PDB file of C-alpha atoms in Angstrom:
ATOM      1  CA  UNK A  17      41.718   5.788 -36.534  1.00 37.00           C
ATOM      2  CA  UNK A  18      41.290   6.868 -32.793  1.00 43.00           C
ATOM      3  CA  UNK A  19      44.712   8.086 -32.290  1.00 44.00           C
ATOM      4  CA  UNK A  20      44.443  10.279 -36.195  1.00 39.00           C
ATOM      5  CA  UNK A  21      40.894  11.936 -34.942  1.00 40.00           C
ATOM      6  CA  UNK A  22      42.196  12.817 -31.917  1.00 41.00           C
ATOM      7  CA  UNK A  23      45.417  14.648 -32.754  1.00 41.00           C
ATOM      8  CA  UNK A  24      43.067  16.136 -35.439  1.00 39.00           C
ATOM      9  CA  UNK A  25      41.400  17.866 -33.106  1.00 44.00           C
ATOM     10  CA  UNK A  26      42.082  21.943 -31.764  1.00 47.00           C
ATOM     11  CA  UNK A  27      42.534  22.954 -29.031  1.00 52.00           C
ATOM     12  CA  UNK A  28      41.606  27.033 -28.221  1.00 53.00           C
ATOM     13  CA  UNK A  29      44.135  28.856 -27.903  1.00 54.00           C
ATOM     14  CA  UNK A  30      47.264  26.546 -27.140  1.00 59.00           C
ATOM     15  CA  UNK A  31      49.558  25.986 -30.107  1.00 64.00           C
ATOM     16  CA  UNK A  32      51.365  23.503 -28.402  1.00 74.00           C
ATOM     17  CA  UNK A  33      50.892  19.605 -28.175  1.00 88.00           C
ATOM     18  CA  UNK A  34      48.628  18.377 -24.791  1.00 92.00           C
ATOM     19  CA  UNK A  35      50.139  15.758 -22.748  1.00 96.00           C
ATOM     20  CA  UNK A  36      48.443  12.486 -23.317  1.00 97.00           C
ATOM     21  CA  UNK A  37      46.616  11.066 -19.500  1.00 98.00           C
ATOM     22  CA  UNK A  38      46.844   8.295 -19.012  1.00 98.00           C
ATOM     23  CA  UNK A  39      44.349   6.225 -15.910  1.00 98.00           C
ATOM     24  CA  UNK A  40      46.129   2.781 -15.041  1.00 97.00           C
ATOM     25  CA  UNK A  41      43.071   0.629 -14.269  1.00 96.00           C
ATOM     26  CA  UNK A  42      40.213   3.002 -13.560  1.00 96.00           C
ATOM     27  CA  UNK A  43      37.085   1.509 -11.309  1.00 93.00           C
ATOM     28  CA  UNK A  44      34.236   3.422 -11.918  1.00 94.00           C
ATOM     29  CA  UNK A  45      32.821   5.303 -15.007  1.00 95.00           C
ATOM     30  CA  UNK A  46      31.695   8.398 -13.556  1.00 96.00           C
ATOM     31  CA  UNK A  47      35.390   9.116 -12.661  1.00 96.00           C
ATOM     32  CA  UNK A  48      36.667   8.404 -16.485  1.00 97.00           C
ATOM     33  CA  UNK A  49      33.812  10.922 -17.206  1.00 97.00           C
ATOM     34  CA  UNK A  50      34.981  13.560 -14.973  1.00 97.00           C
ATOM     35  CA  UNK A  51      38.152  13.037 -15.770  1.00 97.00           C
ATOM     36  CA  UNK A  52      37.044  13.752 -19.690  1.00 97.00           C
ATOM     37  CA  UNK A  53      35.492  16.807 -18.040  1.00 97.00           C
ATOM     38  CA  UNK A  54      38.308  17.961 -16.582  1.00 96.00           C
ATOM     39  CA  UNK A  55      40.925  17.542 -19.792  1.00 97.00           C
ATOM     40  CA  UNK A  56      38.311  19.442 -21.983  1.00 96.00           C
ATOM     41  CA  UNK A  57      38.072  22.433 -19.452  1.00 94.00           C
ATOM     42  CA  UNK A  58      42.069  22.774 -20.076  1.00 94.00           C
ATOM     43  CA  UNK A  59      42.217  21.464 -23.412  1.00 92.00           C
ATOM     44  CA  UNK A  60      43.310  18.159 -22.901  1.00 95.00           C
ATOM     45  CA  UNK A  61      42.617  15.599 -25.699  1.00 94.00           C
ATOM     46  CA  UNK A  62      44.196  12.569 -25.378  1.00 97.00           C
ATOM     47  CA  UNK A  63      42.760  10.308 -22.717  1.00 98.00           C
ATOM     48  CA  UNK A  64      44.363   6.340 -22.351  1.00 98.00           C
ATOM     49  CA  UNK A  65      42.487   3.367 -20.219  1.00 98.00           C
ATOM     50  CA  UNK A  66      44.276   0.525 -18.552  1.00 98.00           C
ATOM     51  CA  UNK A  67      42.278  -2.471 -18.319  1.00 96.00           C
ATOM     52  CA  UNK A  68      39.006   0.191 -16.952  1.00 96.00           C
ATOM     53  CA  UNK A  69      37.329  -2.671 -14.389  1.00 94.00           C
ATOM     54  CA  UNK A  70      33.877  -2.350 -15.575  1.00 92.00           C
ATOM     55  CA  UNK A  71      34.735  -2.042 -19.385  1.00 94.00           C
ATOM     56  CA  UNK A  72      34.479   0.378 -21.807  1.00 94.00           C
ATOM     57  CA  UNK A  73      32.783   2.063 -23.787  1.00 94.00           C
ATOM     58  CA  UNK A  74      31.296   3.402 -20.604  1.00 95.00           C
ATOM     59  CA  UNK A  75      27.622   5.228 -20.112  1.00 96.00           C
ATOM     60  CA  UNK A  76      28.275   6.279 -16.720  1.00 96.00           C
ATOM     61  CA  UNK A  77      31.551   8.114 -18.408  1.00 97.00           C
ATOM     62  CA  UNK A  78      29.518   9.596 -20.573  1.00 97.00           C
ATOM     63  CA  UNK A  79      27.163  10.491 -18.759  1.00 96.00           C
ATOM     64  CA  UNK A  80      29.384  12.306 -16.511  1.00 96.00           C
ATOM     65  CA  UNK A  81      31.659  14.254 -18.627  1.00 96.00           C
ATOM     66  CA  UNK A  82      29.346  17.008 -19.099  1.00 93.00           C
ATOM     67  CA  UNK A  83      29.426  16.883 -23.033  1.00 91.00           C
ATOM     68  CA  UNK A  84      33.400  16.229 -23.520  1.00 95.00           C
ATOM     69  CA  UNK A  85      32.090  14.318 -25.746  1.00 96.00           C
ATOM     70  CA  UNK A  86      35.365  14.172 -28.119  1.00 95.00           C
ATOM     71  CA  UNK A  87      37.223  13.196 -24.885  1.00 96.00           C
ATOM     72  CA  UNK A  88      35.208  10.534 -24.565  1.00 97.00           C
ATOM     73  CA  UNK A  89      34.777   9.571 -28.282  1.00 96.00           C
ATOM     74  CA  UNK A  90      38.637   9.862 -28.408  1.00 95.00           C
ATOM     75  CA  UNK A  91      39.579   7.266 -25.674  1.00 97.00           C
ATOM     76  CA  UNK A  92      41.514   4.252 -26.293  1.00 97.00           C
ATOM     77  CA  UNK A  93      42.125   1.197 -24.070  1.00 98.00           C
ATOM     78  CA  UNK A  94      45.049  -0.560 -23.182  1.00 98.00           C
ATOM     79  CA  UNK A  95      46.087  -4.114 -21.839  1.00 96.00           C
ATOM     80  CA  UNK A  96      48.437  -2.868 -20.294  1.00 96.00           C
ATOM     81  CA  UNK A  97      50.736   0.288 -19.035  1.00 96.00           C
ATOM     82  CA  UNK A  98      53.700  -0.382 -21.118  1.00 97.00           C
ATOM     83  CA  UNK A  99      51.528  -0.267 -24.177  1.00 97.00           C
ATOM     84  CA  UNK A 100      49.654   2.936 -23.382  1.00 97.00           C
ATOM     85  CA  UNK A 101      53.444   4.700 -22.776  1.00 97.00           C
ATOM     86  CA  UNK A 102      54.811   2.880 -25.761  1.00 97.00           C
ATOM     87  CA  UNK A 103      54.385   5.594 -27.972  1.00 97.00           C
ATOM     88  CA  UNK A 104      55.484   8.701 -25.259  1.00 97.00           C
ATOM     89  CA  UNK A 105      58.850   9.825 -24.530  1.00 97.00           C
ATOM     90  CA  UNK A 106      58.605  11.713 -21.597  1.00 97.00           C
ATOM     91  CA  UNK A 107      55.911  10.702 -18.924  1.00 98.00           C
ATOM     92  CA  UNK A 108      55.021  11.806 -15.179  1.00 97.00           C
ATOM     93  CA  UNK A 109      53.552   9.737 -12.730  1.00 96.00           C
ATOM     94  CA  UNK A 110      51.360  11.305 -10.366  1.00 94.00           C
ATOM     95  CA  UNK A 111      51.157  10.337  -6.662  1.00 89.00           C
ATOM     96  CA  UNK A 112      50.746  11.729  -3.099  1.00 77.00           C
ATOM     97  CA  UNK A 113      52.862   8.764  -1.243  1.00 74.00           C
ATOM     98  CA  UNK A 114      56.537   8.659  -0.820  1.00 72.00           C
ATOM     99  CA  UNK A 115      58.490   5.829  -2.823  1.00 68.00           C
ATOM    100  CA  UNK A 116      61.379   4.041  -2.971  1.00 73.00           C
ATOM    101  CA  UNK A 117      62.654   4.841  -6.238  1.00 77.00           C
ATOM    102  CA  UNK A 118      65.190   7.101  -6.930  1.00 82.00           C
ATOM    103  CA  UNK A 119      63.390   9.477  -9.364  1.00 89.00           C
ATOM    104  CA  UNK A 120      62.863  13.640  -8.871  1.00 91.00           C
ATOM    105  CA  UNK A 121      60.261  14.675  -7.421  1.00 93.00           C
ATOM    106  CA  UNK A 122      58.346  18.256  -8.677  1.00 95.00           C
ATOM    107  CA  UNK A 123      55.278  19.898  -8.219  1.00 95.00           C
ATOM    108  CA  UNK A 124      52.410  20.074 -11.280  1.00 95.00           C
ATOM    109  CA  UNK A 125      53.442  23.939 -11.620  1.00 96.00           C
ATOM    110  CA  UNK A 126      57.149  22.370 -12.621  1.00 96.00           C
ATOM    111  CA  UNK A 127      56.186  19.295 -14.282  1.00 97.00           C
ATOM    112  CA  UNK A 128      53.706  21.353 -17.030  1.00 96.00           C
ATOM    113  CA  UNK A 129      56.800  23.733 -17.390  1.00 95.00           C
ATOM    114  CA  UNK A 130      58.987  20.771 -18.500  1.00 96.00           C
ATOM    115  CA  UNK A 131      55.853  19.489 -20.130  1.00 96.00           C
ATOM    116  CA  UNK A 132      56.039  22.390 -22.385  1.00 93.00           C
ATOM    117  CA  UNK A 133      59.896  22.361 -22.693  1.00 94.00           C
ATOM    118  CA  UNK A 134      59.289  18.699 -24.213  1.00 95.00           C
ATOM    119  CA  UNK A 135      56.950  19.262 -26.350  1.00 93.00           C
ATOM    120  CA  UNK A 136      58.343  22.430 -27.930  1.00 91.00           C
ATOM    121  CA  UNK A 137      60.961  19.888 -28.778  1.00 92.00           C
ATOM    122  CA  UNK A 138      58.412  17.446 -30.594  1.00 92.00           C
ATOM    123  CA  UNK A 139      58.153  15.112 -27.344  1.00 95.00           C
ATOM    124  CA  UNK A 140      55.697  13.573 -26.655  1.00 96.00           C
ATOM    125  CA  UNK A 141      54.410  14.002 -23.233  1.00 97.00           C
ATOM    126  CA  UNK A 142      51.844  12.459 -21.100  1.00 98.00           C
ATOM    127  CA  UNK A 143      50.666  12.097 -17.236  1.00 98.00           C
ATOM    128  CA  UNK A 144      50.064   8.838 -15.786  1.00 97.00           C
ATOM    129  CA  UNK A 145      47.547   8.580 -12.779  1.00 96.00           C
ATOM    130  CA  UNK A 146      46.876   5.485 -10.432  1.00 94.00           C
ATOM    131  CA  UNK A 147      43.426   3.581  -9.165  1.00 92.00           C
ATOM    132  CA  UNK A 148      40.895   5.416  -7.410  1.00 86.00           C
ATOM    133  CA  UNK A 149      41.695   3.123  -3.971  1.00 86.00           C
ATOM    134  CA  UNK A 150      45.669   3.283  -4.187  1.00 86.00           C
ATOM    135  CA  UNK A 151      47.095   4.745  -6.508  1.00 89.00           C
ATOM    136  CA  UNK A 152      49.925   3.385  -8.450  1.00 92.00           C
ATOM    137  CA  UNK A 153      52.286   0.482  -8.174  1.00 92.00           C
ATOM    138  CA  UNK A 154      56.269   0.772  -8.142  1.00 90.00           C
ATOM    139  CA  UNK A 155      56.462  -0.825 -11.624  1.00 92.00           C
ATOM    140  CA  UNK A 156      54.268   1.622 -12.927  1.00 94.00           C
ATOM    141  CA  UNK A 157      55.901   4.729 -11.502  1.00 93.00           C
ATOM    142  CA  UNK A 158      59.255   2.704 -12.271  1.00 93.00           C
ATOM    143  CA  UNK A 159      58.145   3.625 -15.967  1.00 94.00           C
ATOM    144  CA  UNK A 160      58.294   7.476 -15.729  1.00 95.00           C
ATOM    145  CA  UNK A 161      60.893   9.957 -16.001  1.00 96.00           C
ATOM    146  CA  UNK A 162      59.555  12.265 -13.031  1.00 96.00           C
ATOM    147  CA  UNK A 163      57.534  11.887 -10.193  1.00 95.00           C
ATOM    148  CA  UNK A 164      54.765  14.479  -9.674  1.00 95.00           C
ATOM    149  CA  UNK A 165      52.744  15.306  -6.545  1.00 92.00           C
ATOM    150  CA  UNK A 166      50.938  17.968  -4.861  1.00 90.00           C
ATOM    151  CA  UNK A 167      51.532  19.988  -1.593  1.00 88.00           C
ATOM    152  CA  UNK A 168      48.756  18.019   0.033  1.00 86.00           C
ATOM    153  CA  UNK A 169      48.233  18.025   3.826  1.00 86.00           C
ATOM    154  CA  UNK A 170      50.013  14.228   4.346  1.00 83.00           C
ATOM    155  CA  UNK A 171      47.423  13.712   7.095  1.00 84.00           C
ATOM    156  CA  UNK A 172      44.906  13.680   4.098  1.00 86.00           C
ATOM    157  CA  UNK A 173      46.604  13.033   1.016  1.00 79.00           C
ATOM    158  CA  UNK A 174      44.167  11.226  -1.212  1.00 81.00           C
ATOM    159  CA  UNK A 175      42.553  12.881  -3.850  1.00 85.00           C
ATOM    160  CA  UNK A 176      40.034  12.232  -6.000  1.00 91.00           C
ATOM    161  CA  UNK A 177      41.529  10.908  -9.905  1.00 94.00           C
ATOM    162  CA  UNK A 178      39.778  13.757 -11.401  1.00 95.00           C
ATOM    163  CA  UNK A 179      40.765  16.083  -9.017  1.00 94.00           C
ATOM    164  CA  UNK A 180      44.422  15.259  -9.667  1.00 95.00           C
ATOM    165  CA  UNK A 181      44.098  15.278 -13.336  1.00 97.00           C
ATOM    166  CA  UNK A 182      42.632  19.126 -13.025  1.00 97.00           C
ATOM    167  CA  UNK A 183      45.281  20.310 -10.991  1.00 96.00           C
ATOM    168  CA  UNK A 184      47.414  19.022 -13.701  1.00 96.00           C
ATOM    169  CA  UNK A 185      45.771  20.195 -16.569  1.00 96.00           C
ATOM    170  CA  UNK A 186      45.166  23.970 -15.174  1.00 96.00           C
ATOM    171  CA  UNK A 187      49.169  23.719 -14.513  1.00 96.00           C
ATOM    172  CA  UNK A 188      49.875  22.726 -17.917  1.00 95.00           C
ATOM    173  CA  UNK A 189      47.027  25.006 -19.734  1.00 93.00           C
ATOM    174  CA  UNK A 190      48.148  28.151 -17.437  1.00 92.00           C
ATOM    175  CA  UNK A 191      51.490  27.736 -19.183  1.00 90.00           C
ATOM    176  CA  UNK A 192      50.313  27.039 -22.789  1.00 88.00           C
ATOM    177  CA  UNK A 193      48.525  29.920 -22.853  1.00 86.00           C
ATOM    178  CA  UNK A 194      50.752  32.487 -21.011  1.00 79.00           C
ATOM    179  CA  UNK A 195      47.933  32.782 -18.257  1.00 75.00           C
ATOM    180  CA  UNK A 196      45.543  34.409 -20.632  1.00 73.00           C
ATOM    181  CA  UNK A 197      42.075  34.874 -19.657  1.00 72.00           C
ATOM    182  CA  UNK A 198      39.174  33.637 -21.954  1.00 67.00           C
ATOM    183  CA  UNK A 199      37.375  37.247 -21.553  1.00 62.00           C
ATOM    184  CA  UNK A 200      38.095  40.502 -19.751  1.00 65.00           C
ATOM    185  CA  UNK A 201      35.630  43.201 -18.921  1.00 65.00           C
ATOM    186  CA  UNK A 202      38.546  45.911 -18.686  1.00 63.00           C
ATOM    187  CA  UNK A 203      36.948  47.707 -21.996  1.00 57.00           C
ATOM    188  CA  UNK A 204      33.394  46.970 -21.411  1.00 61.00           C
ATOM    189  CA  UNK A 205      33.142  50.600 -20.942  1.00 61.00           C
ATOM    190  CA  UNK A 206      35.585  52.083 -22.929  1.00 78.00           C
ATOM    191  CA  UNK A 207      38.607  54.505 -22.681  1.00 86.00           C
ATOM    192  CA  UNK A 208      39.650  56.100 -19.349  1.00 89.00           C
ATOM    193  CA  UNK A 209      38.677  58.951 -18.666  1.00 91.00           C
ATOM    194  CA  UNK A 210      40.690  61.745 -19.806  1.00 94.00           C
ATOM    195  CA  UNK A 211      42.299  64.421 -17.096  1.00 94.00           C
ATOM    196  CA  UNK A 212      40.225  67.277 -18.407  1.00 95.00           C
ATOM    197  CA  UNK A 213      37.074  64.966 -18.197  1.00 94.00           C
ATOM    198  CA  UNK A 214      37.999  64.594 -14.836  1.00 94.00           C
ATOM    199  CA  UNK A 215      38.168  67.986 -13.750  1.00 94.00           C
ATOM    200  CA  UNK A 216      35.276  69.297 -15.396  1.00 94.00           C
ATOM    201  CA  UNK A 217      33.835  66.351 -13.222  1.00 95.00           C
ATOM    202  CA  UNK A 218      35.519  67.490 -10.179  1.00 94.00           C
ATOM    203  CA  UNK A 219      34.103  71.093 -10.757  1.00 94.00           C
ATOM    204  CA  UNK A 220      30.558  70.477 -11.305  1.00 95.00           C
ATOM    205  CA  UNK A 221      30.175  68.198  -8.047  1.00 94.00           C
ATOM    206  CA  UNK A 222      32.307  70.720  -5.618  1.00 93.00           C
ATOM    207  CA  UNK A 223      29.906  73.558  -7.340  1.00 93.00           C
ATOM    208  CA  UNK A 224      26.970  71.501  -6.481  1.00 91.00           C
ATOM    209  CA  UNK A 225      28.083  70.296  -3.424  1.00 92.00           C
ATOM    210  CA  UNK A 226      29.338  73.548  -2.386  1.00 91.00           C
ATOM    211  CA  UNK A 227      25.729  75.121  -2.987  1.00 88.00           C
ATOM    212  CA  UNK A 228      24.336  72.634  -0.639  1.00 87.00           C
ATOM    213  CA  UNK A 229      26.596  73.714   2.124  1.00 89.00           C
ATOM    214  CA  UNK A 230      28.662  70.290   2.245  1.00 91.00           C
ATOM    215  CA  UNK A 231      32.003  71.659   2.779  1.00 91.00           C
ATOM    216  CA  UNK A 232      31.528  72.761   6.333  1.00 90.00           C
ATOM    217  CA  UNK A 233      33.497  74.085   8.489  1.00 91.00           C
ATOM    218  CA  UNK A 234      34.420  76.018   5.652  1.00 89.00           C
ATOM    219  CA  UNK A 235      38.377  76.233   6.727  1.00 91.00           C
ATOM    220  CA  UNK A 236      38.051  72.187   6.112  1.00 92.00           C
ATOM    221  CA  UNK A 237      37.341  72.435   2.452  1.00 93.00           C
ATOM    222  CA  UNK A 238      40.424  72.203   0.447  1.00 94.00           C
ATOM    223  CA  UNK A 239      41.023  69.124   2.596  1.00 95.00           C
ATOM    224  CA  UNK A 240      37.647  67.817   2.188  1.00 94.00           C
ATOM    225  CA  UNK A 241      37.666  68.446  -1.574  1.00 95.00           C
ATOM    226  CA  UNK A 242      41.093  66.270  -2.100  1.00 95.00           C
ATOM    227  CA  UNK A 243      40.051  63.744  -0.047  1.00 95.00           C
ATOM    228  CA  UNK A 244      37.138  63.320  -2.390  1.00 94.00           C
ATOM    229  CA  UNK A 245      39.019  63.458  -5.506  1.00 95.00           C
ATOM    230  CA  UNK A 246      40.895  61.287  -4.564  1.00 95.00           C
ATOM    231  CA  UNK A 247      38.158  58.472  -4.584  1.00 95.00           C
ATOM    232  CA  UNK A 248      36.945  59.204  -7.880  1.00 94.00           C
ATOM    233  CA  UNK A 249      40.842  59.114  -8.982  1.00 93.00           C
ATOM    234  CA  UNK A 250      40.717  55.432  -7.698  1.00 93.00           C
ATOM    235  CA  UNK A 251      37.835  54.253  -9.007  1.00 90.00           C
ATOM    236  CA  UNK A 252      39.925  54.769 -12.324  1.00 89.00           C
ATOM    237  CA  UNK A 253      36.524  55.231 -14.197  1.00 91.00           C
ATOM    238  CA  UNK A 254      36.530  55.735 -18.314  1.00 90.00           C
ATOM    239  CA  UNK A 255      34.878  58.325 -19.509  1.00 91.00           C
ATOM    240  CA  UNK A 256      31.390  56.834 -19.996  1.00 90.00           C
ATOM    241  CA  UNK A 257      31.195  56.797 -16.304  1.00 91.00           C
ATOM    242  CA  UNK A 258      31.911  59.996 -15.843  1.00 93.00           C
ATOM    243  CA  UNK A 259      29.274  61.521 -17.998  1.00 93.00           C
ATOM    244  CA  UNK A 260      27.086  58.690 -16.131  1.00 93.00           C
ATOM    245  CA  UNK A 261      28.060  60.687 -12.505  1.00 93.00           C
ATOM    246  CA  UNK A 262      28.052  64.264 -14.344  1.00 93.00           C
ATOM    247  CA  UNK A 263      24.352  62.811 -15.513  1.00 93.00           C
ATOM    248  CA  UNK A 264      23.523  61.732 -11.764  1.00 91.00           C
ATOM    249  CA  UNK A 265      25.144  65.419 -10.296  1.00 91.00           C
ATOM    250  CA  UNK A 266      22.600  67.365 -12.439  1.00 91.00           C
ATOM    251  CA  UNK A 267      19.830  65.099 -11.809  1.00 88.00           C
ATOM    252  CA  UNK A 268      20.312  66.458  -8.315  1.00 83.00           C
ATOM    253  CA  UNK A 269      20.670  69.733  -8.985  1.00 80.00           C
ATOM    254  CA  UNK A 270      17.777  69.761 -11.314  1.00 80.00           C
ATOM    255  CA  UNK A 271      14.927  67.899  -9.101  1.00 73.00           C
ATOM    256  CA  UNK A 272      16.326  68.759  -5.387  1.00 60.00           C
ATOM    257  CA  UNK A 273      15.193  66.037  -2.593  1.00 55.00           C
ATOM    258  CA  UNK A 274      12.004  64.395  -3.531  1.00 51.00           C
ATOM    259  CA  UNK A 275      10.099  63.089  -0.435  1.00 52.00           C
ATOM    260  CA  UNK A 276       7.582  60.540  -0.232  1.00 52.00           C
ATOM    261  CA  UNK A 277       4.242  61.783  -1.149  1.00 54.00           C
ATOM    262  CA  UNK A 278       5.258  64.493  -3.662  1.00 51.00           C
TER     263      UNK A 278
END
């Protein structure tokens, strides 16, 4: 019933299957929990336990994932590692030491591009992770297809499980989605300003600025004057801001300098 509600659920944006994750043997509850947080900020469902030490359901895990809530709800626990892969066809296992097993070697950025590849095929994928103290063990890397780590510094490798989940999931989500953006504020203000609205804009400062006896020395001017369109041209403002600096030029011209006291 677990594994039906959970590939029930949507996921925002990303039409294609998320990799399952998989935590072989997990100590402590608040990790689970920000691991949960972490897969729900990237749209990953599908979270597996290996024999969690303290048990599960968890409070702690709860408590921590920040209202993942159908991460959490979702879970499922295993015996054992070969049970909570049995159902994959393609799986990475994460780790930051060197091991001797012949098996590639790629960075998250790679692995959620092949993560993709698979899944656009109908594979299912998932990411395997080791214990918060060392990792994992040979046998349990022995069981995935590719070996994934991170260009940590090797004088401090160890990361934190739900650190190394994130990584992974922003990898895999930045792909799924094309590296769209929840929200932009590019129209907030509309359409860019026009040329003409420009130049009427250009006009009515140099008039005003020109009456104030700014442009001095006087044989300066035309170099002055370019110099200053040229910052409004960068500023690439639409054309509500431009009627908002026409608005602020003929306050200026309207009221003069007002000092204190008047």
């Amino acid at each position: 019933m677990q594994e039906q509600q959970a590939h029930e659920l949507e996921i925002s944006g990303v039409e294609l299957a998320a990799p399952a994750v998989i935590l072989c043997e997990p100590q402590l509850g608040e990790n689970i929990g920000m691991v949960a947080r972490a897969m729900a900020n990237f749209g990953l469902i599908d979270l597996r336990l290996v024999n969690p030490r303290d048990g599960w359901p968890s409070d702690k895990a709860r408590s921590a994932a920040s209202r993942a809530f159908h991460v959490i709800d979702n879970t499922r626990v295993f015996d054992d590692v070969e049970s909570a892969v049995a159902d994959l066809q393609y799986v990475f296992a994460t780790t930051a030491r060197n091991r001797d097993i012949p098996k590639p070697v790629i960075d998250a950025e790679q692995a959620a591009q092949e993560a993709m590849a698979q899944t656009k095929r109908g594979v299912k994928v998932g990411y395997m992770f080791g214990r918060e103290r060392w990792g994992l063990n040979n046998d349990e890397v022995a069981l995935a297809n590719k070996i994934v780590t991170l260009p940590v510094d090797p004088t401090y490798a160890s990361l934190n499980i739900a650190q190394a989940v994130l990584v992974c999931a922003y990898e895999w989500r930045k792909g799924a989605t094309q590296n769209s953006l929840p929200f932009t504020l590019e129209d907030a203000d509309g359409e860019p300003a026009s040329k003409d609205e420009m130049n009427y804009f250009f006009k009515h400062i140099e008039e005003a600025l020109e009456l104030r006896g700014f442009f001095r020395p006087a044989e300066k001017k035309p170099t002055t004057v370019r110099r200053l369109r040229n910052i409004f041209q960068k500023a690439n403002l639409t054309g509500h801001e431009v009627r908002i600096m026409r608005g602020v030029v003929a306050c200026f011209e309207k009221y003069g300098v007002k000092r204190k006291g008047e």
